[in-house]
Short mmCIF file of C-alpha atoms in Angstrom, two decimals:
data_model
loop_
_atom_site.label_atom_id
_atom_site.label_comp_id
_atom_site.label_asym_id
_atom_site.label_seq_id
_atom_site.Cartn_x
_atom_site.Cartn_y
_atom_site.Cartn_z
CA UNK A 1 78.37 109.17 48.34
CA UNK A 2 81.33 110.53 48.92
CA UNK A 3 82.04 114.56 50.58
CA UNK A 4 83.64 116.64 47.64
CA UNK A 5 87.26 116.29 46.43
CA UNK A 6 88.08 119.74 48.20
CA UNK A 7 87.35 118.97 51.34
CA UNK A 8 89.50 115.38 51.24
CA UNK A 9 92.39 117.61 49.99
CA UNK A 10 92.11 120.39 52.52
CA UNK A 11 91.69 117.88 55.97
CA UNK A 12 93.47 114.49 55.25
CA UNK A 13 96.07 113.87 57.86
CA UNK A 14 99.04 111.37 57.22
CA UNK A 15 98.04 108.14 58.83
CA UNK A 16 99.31 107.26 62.06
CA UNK A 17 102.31 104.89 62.13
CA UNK A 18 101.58 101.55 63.84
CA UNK A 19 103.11 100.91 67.19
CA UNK A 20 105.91 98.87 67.72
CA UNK A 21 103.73 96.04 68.82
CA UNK A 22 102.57 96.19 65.41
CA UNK A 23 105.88 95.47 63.47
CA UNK A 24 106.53 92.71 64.32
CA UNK A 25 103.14 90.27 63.99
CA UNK A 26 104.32 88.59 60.64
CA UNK A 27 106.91 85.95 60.34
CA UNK A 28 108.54 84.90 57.07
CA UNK A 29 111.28 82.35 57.55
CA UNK A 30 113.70 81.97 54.29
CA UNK A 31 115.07 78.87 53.30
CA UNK A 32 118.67 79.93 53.76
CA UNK A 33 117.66 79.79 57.74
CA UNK A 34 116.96 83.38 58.20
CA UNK A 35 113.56 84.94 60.01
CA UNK A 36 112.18 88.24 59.36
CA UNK A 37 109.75 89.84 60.75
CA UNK A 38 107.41 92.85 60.37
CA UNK A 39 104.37 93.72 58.73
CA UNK A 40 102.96 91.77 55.45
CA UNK A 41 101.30 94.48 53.05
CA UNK A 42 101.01 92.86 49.84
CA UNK A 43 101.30 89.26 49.28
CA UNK A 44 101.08 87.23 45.27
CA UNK A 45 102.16 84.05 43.23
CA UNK A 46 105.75 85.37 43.01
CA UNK A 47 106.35 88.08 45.42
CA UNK A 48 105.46 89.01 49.44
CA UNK A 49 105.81 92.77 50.55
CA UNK A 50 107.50 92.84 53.76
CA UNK A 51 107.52 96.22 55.99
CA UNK A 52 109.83 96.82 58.25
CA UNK A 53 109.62 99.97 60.12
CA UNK A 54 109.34 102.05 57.50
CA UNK A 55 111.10 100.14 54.96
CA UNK A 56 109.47 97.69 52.56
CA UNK A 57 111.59 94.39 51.40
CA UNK A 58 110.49 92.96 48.31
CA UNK A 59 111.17 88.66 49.02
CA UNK A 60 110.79 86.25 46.01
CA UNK A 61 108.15 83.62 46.98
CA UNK A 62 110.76 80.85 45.53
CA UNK A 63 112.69 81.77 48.71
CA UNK A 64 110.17 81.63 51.32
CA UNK A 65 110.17 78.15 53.56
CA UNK A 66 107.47 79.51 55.45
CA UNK A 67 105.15 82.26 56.27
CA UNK A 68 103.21 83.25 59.03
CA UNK A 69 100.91 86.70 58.72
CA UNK A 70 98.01 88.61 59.57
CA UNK A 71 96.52 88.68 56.77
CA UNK A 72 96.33 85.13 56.00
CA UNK A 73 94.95 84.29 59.53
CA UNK A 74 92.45 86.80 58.81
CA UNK A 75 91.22 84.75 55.88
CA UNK A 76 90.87 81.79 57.42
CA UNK A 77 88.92 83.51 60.19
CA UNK A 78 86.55 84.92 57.58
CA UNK A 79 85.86 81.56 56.24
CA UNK A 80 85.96 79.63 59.46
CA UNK A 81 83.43 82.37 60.97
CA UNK A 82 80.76 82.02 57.64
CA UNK A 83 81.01 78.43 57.83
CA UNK A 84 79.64 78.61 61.84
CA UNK A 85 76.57 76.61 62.51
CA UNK A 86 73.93 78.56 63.75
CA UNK A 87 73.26 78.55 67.40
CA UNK A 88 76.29 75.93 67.77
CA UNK A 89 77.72 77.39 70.93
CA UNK A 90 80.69 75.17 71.04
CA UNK A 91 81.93 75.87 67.58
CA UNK A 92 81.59 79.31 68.01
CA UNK A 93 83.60 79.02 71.48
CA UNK A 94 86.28 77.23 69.38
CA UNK A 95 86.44 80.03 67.27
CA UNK A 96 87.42 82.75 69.46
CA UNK A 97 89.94 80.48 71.03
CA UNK A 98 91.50 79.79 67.81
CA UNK A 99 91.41 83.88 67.01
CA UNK A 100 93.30 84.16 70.30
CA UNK A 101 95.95 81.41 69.40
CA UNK A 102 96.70 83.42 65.88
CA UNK A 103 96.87 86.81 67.52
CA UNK A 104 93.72 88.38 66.29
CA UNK A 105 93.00 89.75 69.26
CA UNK A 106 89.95 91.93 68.28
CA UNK A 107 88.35 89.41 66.19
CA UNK A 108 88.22 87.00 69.55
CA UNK A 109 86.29 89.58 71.04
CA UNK A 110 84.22 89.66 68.35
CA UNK A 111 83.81 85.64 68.79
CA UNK A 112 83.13 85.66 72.45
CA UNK A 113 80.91 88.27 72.12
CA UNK A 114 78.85 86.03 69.57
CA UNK A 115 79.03 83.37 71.97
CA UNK A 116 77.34 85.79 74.61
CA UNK A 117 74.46 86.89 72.20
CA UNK A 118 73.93 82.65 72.21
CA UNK A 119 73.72 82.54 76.36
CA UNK A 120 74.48 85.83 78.00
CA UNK A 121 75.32 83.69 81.23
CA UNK A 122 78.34 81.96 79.42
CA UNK A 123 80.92 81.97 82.08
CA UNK A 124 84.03 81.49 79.83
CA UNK A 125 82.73 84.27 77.53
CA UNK A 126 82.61 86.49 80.08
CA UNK A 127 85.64 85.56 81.75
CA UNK A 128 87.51 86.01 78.13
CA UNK A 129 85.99 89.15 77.77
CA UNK A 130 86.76 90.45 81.41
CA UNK A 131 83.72 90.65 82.93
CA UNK A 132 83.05 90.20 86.84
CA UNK A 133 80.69 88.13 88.19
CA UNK A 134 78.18 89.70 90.49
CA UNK A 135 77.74 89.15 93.81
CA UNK A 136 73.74 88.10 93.96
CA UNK A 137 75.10 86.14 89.98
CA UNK A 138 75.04 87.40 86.53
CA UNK A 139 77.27 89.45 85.32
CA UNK A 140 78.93 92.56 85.35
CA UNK A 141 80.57 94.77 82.20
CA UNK A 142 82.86 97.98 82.94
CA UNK A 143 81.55 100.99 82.28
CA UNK A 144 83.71 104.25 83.21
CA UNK A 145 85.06 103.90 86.73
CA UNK A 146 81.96 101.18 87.64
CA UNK A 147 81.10 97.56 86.39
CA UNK A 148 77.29 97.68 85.36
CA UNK A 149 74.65 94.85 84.06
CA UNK A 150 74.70 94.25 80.62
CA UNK A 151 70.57 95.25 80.45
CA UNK A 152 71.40 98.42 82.15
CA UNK A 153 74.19 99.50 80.29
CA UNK A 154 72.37 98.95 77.02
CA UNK A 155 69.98 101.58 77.92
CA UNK A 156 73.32 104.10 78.31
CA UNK A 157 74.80 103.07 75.51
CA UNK A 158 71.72 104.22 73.62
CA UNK A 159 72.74 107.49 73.83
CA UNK A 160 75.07 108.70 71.02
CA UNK A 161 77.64 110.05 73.58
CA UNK A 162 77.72 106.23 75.57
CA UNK A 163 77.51 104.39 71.96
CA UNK A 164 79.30 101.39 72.05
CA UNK A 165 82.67 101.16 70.26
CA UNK A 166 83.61 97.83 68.91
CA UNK A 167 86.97 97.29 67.38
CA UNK A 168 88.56 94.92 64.60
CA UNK A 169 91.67 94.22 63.01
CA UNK A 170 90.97 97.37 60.41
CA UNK A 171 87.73 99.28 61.79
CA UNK A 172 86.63 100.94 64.97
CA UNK A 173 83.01 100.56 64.61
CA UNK A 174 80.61 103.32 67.11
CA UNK A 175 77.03 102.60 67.15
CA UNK A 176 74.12 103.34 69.50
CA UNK A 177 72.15 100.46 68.48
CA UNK A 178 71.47 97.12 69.67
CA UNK A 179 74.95 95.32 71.00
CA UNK A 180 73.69 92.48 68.91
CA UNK A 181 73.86 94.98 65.68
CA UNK A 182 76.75 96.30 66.22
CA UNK A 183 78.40 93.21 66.75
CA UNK A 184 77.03 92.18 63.31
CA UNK A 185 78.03 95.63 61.66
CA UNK A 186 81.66 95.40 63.44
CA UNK A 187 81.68 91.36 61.84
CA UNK A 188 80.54 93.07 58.37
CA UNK A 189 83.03 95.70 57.56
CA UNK A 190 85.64 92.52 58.39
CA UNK A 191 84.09 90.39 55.69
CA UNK A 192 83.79 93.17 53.09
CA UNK A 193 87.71 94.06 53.43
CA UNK A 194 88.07 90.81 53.06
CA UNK A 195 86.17 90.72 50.21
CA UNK A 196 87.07 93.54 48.54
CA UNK A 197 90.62 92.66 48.23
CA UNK A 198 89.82 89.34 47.43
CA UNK A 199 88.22 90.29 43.97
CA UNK A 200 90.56 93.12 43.14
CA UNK A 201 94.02 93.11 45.55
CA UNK A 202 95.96 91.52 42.77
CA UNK A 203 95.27 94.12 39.73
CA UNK A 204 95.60 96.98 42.23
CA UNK A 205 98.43 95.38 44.00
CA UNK A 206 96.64 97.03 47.09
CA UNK A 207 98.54 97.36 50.68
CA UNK A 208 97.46 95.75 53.86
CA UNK A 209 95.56 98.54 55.85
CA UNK A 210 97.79 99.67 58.73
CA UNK A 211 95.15 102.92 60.33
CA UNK A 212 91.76 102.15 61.62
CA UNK A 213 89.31 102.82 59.43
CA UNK A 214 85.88 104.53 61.67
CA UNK A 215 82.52 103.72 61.01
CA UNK A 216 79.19 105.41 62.76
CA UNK A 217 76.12 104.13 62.99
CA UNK A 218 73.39 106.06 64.24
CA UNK A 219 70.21 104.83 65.06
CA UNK A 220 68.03 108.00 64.76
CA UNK A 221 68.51 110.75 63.22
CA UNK A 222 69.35 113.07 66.35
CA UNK A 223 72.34 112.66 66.15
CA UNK A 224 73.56 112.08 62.66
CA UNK A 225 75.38 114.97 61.23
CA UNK A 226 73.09 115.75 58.00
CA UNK A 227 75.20 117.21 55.13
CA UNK A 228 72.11 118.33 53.04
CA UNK A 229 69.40 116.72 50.82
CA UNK A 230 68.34 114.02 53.54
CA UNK A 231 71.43 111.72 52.48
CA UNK A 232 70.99 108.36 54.87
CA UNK A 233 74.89 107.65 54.58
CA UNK A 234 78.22 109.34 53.21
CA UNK A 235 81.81 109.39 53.46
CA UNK A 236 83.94 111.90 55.18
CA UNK A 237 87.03 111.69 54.20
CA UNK A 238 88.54 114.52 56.62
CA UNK A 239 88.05 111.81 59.06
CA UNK A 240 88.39 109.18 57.08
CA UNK A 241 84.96 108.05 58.18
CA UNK A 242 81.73 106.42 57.22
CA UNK A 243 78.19 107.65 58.65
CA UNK A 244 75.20 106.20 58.35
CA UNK A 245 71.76 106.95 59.53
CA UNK A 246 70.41 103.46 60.43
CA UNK A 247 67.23 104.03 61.36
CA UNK A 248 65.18 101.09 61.36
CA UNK A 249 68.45 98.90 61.09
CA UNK A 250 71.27 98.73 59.23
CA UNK A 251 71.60 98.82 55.19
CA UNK A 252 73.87 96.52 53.69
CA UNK A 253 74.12 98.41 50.32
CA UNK A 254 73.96 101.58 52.00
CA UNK A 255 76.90 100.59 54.14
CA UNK A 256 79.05 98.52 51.83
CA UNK A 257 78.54 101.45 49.29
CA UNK A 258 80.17 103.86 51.89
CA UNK A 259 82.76 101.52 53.05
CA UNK A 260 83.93 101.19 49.24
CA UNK A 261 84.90 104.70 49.30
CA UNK A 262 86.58 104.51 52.45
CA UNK A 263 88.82 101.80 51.28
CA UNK A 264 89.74 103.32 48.13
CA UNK A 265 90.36 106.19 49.75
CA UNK A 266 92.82 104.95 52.31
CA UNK A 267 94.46 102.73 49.97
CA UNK A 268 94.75 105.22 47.22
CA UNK A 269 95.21 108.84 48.43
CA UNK A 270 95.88 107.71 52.44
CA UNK A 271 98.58 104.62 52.83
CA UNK A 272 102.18 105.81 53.25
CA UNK A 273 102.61 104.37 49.42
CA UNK A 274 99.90 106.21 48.17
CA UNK A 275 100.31 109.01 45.41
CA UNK A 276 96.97 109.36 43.50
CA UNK A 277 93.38 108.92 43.97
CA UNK A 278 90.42 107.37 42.85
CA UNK A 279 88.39 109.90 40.75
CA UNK A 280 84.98 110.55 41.56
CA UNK A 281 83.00 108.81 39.21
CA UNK A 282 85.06 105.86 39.50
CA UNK A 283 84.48 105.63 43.41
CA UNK A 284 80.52 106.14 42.80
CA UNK A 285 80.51 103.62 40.22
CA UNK A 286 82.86 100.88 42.12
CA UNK A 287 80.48 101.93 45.10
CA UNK A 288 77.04 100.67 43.37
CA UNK A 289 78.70 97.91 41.91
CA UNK A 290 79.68 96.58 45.63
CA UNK A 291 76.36 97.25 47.15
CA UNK A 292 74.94 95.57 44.04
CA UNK A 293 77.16 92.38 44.86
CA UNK A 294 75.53 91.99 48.67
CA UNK A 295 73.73 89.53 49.95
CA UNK A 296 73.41 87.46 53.65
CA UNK A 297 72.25 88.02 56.63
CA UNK A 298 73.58 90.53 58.62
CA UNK A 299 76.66 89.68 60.79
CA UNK A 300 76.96 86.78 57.23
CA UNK A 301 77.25 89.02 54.47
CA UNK A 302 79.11 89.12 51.26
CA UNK A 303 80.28 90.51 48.38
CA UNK A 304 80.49 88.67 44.86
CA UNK A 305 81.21 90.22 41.74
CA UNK A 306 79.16 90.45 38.98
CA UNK A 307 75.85 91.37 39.90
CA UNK A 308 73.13 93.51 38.80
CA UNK A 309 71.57 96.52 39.86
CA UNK A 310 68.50 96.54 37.13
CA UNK A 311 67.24 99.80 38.47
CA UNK A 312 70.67 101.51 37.26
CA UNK A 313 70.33 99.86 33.86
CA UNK A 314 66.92 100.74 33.61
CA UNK A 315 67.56 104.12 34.27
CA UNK A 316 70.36 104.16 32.07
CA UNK A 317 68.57 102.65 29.32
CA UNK A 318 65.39 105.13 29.24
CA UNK A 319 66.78 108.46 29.17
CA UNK A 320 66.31 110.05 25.53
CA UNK A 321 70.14 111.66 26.37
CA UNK A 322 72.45 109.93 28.45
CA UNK A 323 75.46 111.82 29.25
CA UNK A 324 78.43 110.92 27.12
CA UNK A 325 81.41 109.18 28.16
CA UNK A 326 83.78 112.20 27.86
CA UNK A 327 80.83 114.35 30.20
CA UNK A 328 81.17 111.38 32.45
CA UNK A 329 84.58 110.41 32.79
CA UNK A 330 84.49 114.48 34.52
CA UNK A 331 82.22 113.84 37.34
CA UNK A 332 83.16 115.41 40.03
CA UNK A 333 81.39 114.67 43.84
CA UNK A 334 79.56 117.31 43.87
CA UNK A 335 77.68 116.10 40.62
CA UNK A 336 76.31 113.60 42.56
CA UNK A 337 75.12 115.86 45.27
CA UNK A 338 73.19 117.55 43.09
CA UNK A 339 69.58 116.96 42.52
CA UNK A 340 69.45 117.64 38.91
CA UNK A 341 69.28 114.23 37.03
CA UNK A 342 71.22 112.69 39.90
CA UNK A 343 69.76 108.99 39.56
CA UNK A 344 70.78 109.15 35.85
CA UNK A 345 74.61 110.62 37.39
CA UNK A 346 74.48 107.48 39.91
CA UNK A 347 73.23 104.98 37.12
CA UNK A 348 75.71 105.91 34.71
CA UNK A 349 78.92 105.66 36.47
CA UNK A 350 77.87 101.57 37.36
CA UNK A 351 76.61 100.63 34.07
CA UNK A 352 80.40 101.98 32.78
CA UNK A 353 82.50 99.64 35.24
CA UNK A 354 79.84 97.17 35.09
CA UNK A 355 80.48 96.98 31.13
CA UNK A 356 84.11 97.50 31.42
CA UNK A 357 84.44 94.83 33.93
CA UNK A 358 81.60 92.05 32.12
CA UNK A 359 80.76 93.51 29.19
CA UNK A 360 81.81 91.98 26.06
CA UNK A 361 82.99 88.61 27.96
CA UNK A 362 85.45 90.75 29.64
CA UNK A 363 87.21 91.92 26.87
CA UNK A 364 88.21 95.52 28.65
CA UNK A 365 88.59 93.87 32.31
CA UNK A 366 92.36 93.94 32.70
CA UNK A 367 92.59 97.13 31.20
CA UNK A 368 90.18 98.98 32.78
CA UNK A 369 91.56 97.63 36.34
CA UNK A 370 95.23 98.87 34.99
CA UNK A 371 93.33 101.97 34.37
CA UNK A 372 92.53 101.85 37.88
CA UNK A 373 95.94 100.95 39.23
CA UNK A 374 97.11 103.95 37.36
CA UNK A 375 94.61 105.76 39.61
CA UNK A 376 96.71 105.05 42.52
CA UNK A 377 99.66 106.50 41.13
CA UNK A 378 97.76 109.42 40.04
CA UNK A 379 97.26 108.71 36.69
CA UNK A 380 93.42 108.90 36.61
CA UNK A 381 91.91 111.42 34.45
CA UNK A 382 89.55 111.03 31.58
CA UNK A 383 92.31 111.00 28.84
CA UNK A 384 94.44 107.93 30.70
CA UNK A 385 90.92 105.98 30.78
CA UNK A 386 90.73 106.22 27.09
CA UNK A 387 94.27 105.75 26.56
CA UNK A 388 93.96 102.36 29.14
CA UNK A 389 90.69 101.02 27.16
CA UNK A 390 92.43 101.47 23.90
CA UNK A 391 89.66 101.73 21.47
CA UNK A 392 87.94 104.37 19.63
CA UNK A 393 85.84 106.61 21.96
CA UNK A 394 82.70 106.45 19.49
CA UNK A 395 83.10 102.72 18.91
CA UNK A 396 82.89 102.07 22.89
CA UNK A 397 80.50 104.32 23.76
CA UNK A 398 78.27 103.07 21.16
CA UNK A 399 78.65 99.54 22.79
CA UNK A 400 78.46 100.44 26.31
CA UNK A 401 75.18 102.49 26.17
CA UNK A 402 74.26 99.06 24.14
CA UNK A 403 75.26 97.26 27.06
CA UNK A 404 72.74 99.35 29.12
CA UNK A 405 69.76 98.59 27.34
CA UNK A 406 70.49 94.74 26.53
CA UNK A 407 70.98 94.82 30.63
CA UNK A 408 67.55 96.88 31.17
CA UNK A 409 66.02 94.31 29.09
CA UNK A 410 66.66 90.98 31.27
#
């Protein structure tokens, strides 16, 4: 869930502009001879979004000889990276050196610190990682002004105020758990960016994300802030920050639910292009329809569209008096804090973008994701859905609550 609509208004900062480091990590090389460089936000069949500063140059793909970005490097890393043999020490090796070779500097920590999880002894992961050997052997990490054993400093780093922080090309993951699971979590939140815009970047034409997006993981609840009602997870976006209690472990729908309103938050009401935002019901119901879609093991998952939650439909399909589309078009957050008829709120919201993204053999697909690009240019409210779906309210409500039942039947 997400923190009300008030608070995001009141305490959302403008990001912070990259560093000029940052500028200049993309190449594109034109066939006329000239090189430009800067930062590639949006990339399709016909056109590649170039930022410069902060300037964006529109370039026709027809006159592009070459191109050399993050973002395309980060692909292949996801797909090199899920295509790993288990326990393969080498390959994973090779991986971390490639990471370094492209740039992805974060994401080859991330490698060698798999290939330390394989043999904590590995000499060349530590030496990649900066490690000092000790002086009776092993190994020794920095911690503060000292260099301590990795067993010791897992017992600090326990503690909520010593939690590890692990960073990636778009998160800063902090977690008191298990190195091992918060390498996996840190891995994760990589993969379901990646994912994400993979099933929806080109409807929503969405922007590269330039500010680190934080994630918390707490592994008791001691230290998780509680907002009320025993919530195991939310979304704050006055930080722009996702907290989860993962007691027992981590929970991929729990966190992949969370992280979808992070990303539609920074990408919608947060980038620098940014003018609207994603209203509330949408953002619950895109959330369950992500954590829906998981599946792998942890430090391997994925997202795939098209799944389905049966418990929502269910739900959906046995109350005697389902809210109407018009009542939910006008959830708000706190709606969905709320304990009256909450699992009916919840179930609602996914069974509408799971029928306006499947139902009907996807008759309403590309408009409701132009609805949704409206969104982003703050174009979002209940009368621009129905003007976007372009059929009679009575007529489409009729078939989506259908939709519910038929899907509560299989």
């Amino acid at each position: 869930m997400i923190l009300p609509i008030l608070v995001l208004l009141l305490a959302a900062g403008s990001p912070s502009p990259p560093g000029p480091g940052e500028r200049d990590r993309d190449e594109v090389r034109l066939k006329d001879g000239r090189v430009l460089r800067g930062r590639v936000v949006y990339e399709d069949e016909g056109e590649i979004l170039l930022r410069v500063g902060s300037r964006e140059q529109s370039i026709p793909v027809r006159q592009v000889d070459s191109l050399r970005s993050v973002a395309r490097s980060l692909g292949q890393w996801v797909e090199r990276h899920r295509a790993l043999p288990k326990g393969d020490r080498a390959a994973a090796a090779g991986l971390a050196r490639w990471c370094g070779a492209e740039g992805l500097e974060a994401e080859s920590r991330l490698e060698w610190l798999g290939v330390l999880a394989l043999a904590p002894g590995d000499a060349e992961a530590n030496e990649a990682l900066g490690h000092r050997r000790a002086p009776g052997g092993g190994w020794l990490l920095p911690y503060k002004t000292g260099w301590w054993p990795l067993e010791r400093l897992e017992k600090v780093r326990a503690e909520w105020n010593d939690a590890w922080e692990l960073e990636t090309e778009h998160y800063l993951v902090r977690t008191n758990l298990g190195w091992k699971t918060a390498l996996d979590a840190a891995l994760d939140m990589e993969f379901f960016l990646h994912d994400f815009f993979r099933a929806f970047s080109r409807e929503l034409r969405l922007r590269e994300v330039e500010e680190p997006m934080k994630v918390d993981l707490h592994r008791d609840p001691s230290s998780f802030p509680e907002i009320g009602s025993n919530r195991p997870s939310y979304f704050d976006p006055s930080e722009n920050r996702v907290l989860l209690r993962a007691t027992g472990g981590v929970h991929p729908d729990l966190l992949y639910h969370e992280a979808t309103h992070q990303v539609l938050f920074t990408t919608a009401a947060r980038a620098r292009s940014g003018t609207g935002a994603v209203p509330d019901w949408l953002s619950e119901g895109l959330a369950e329809y992500v954590a829906a879609g998981v599946s792998g093991e942890p430090g391997r998952l994925s997202f795939t569209t098209g799944a389905r939650a049966g418990h929502h439909f269910r739900e959906h399909a046995r109350a005697e008096k389902p809210y109407d589309l018009s009542r939910v078009l006008q959830f708000e957050a706190a709606d969905f804090l709320a304990s009256s008829k909450s699992p009916l709120k919840y179930a609602q919201v996914y069974t509408l973008v799971h029928f306006c993204l499947h139902g009907e053999e996807g008759k309403f697909r590309d408009r409701f994701l132009a609805f949704v690009a409206g969104a982003y240019r703050g174009q979002g409210s209940a009368t621009d859905f129905k003007k976007a779906i372009g059929e009679r309210e009575e007529a489409f409500e009729r078939a989506w609550h259908a939709y519910a039942r038929a899907g509560a039947a299989k």
